[in-house]
Short mmCIF file of C-alpha atoms in Angstrom, two decimals:
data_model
loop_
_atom_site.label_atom_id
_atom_site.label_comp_id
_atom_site.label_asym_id
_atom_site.label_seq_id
_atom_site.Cartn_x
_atom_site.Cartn_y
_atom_site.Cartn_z
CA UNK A 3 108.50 366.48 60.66
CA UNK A 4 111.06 364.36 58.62
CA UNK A 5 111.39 363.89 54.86
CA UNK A 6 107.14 362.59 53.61
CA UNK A 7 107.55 363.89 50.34
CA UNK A 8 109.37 365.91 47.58
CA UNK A 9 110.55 368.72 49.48
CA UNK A 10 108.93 371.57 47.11
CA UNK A 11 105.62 372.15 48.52
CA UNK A 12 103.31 374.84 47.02
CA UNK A 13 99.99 376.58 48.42
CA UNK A 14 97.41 373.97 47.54
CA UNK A 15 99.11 371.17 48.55
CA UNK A 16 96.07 370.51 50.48
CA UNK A 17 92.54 371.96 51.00
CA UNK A 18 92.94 373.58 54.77
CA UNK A 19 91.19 372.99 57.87
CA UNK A 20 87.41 373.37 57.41
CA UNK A 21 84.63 373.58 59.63
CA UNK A 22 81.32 373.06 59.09
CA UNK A 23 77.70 373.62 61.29
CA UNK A 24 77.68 372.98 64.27
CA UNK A 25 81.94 372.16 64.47
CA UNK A 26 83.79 375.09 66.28
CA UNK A 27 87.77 376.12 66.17
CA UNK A 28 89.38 377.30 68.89
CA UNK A 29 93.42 377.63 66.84
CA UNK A 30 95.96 378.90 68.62
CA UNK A 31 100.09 379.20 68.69
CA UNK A 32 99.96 377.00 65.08
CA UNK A 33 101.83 377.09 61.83
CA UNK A 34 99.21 376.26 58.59
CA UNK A 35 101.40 376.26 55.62
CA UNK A 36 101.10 375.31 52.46
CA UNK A 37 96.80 374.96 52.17
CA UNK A 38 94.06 376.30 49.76
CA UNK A 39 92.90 378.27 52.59
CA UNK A 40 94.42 377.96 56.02
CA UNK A 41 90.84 378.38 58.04
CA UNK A 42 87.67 378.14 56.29
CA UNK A 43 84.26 377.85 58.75
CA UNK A 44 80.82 377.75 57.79
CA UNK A 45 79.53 377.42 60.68
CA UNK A 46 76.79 378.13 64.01
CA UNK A 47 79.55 377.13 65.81
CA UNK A 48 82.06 379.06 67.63
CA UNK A 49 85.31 380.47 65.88
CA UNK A 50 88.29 381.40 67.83
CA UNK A 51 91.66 381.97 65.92
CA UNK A 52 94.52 383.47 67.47
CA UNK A 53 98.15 383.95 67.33
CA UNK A 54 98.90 381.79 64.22
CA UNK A 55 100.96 381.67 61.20
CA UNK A 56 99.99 381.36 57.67
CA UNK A 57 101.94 380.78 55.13
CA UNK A 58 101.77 380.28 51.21
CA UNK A 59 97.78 379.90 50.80
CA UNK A 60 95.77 380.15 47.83
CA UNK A 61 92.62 381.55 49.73
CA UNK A 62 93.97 383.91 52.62
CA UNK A 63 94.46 382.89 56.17
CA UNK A 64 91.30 382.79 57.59
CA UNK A 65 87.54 382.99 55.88
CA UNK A 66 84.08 383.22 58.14
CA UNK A 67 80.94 382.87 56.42
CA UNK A 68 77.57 382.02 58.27
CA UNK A 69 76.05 382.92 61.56
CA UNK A 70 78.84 382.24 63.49
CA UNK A 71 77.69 381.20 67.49
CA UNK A 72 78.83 384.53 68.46
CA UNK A 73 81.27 386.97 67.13
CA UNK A 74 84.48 385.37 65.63
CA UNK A 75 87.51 385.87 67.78
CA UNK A 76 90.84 386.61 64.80
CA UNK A 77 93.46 388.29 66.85
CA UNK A 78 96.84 388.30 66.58
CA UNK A 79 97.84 386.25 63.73
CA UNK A 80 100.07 386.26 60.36
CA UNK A 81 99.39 385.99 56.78
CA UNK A 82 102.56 385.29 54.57
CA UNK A 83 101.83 384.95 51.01
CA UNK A 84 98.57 384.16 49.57
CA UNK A 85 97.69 384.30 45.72
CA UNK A 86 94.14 385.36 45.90
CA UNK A 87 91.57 387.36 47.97
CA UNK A 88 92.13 389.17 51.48
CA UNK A 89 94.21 387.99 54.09
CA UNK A 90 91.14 387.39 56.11
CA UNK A 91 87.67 387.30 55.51
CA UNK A 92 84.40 388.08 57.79
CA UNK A 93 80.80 387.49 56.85
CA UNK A 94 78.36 387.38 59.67
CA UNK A 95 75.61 389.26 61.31
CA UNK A 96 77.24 389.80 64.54
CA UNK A 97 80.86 391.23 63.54
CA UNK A 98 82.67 392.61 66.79
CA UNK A 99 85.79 394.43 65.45
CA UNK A 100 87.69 394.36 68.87
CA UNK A 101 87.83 390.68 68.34
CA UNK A 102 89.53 391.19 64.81
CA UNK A 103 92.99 393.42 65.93
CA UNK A 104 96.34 392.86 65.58
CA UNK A 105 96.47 390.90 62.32
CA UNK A 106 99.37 390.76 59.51
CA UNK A 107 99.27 390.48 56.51
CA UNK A 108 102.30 390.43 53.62
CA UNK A 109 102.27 389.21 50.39
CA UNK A 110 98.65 388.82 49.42
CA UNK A 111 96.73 389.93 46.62
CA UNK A 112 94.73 391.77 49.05
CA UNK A 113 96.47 392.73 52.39
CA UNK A 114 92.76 393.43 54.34
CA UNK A 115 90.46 392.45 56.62
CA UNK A 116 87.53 391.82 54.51
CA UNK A 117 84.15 392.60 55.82
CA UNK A 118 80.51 391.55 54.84
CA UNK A 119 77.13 391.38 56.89
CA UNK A 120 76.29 393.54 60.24
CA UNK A 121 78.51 394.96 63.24
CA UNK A 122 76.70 393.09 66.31
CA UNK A 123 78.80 395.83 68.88
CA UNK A 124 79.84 398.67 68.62
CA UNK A 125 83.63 398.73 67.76
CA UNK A 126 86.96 400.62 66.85
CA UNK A 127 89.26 400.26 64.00
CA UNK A 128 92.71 401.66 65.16
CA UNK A 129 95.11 403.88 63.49
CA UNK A 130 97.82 401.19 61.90
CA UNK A 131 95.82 398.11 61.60
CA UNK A 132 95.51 396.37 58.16
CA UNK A 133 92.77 398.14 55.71
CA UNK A 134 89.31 396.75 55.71
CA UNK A 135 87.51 395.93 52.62
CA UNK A 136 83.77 396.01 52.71
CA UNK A 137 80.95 394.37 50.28
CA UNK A 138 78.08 395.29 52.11
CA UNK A 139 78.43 396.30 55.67
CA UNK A 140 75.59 397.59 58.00
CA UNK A 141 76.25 399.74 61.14
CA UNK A 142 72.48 398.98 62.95
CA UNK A 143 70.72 401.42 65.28
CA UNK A 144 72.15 401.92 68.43
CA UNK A 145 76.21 400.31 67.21
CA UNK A 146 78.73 402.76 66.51
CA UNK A 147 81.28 402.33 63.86
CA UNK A 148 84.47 404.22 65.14
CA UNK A 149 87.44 405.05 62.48
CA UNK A 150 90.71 406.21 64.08
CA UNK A 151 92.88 408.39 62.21
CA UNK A 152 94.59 407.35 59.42
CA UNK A 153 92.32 404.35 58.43
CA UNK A 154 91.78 403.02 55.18
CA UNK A 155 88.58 401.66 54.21
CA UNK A 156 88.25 400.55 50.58
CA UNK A 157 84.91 399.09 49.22
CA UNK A 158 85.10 396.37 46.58
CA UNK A 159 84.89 397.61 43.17
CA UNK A 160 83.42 393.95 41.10
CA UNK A 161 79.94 395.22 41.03
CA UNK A 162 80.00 399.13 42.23
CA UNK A 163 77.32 397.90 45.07
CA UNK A 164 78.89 397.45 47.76
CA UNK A 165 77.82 399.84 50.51
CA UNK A 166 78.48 401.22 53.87
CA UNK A 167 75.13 401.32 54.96
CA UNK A 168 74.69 403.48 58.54
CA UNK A 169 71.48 402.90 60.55
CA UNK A 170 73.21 403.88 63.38
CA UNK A 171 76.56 405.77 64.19
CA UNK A 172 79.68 406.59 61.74
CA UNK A 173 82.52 408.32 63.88
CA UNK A 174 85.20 408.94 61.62
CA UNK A 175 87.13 412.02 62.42
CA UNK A 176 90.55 412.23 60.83
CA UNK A 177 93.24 414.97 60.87
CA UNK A 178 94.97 417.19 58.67
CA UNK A 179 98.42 414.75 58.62
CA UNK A 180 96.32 411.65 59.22
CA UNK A 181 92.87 411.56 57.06
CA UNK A 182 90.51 408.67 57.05
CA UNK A 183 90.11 407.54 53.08
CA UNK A 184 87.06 405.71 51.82
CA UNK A 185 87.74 404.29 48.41
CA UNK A 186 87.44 401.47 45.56
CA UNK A 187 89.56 398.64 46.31
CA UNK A 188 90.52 399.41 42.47
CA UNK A 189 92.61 402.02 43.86
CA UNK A 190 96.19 400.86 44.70
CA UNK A 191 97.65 404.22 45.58
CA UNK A 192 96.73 403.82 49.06
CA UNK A 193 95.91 400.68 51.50
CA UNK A 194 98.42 398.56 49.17
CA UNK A 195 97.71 396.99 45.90
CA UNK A 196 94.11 395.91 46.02
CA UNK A 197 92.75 395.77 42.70
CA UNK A 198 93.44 396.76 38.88
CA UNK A 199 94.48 400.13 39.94
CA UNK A 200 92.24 402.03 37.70
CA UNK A 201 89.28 403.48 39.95
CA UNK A 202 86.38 405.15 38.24
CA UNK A 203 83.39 406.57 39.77
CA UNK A 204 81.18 404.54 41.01
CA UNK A 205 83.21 401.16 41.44
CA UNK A 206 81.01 401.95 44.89
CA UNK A 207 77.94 402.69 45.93
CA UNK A 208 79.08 404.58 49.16
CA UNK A 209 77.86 405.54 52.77
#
C-alpha cells in the first residue's frame, strides 16, 4: 500500500475490526495485521470468518461473544503471533464445532481454540487440530461431544471452575499410542505452552 507511516508497525497499531448487534462479518481471503484483536463480534448477527491471515495481534485472531445469529462459521484461517489469550475465542449458546476446523495457530500465548457457553450440534474434534480450552462448556441432552484420538483438551486454570459439564453425550475413546488428555491449561507439557506451567489439583473442576 505505499509508504503512510514509519515503517515499524507493532500489534496495536489499531483496535481491529469490531462488530456489534445486529452487524454481521462474512471475512474471507484477507490479511489483518498489526490490530489489538483482528475480529472481535458481539453480536445477534451472523459471523462468518474464513481463510484469513492474522498477524502480530495483541488479542488473538478472532473473539465471539454473544448469541451469535447462528453458529459462527471460523474455518480455515491463520494466527501468527499474538501476545495474549487464545488464538481464537468462542462464547455462545449454539457452538457447532464442524464450523470451527482447520485453524492455525503459531506464536501465541495460547495456541487454542477457546471455548465457553453450549454445543448447539452435535460435533467432532479431529485428531491434529489445535487444542481447545474450555471455561465452562455444556454438552445438552440429546448433542454429542465426539473427541478423536489424540486430542487435547485443557480447562482454564484462573479460578479452578471451569467445567465440562455433560447433559448429554461424551465420546472420547483414545488409544494406547494416541490418548485423549484432559488437563489445566497450567500444564505446558502437552497442548503447547498454555499457562504458568505449574498444575496443581484442582486448577479444574472437571467433567
Amino acid at each position: 500500500g505505499g509508504s503512510t507511516g514509519s515503517g515499524s508497525p507493532v500489534a496495536g497499531d489499531w483496535e481491529g475490526i469490531d462488530v456489534f448487534s445486529p452487524g454481521s462479518i462474512d471475512l474471507e481471503h484477507a490479511d489483518v495485521d498489526y490490530a489489538g484483536e483482528g475480529v472481535s463480534a458481539q453480536t445477534t448477527g451472523s459471523v462468518v470468518v474464513t481463510n484469513d491471515a492474522f498477524t502480530a495481534t495483541q488479542y488473538g485472531g478472532v473473539g465471539v461473544s454473544g448469541n451469535v445469529g447462528g453458529p459462527p462459521t471460523i474455518e480455515d484461517n491463520s494466527v501468527t503471533g499474538s501476545q495474549f489469550g487464545a488464538g481464537y475465542y468462542v462464547q455462545s449458546t449454539v457452538i457447532n464445532l464442524g464450523l470451527l476446523t482447520g485453524n492455525t495457530s503459531t506464536g501465541a500465548v495460547e495456541n487454542a481454540v477457546s471455548l465457553e457457553g453450549t454445543l448447539g450440534s452435535s460435533g467432532t474434534w479431529p485428531t491434529g487440530a489445535l487444542p481447545l480450552i474450555i471455561g465452562s462448556l455444556t454438552v445438552p441432552a440429546g448433542i454429542t461431544l465426539t473427541l478423536d484420538p489424540g486430542v487435547v483438551v485443557k480447562a482454564a486454570a484462573a479460578s479452578g471452575t471451569s467445567v465440562l459439564n455433560v447433559e448429554g453425550t461424551l465420546d472420547a475413546v483414545g488409544t494406547s499410542g494416541s490418548p485423549i488428555t484432559f488437563t489445566s491449561t497450567d500444564d505446558n507439557s502437552i497442548g503447547g505452552s498454555t499457562g504458568s506451567g505449574s498444575p496443581v489439583a484442582g486448577d479444574w473442576e472437571g467433567i
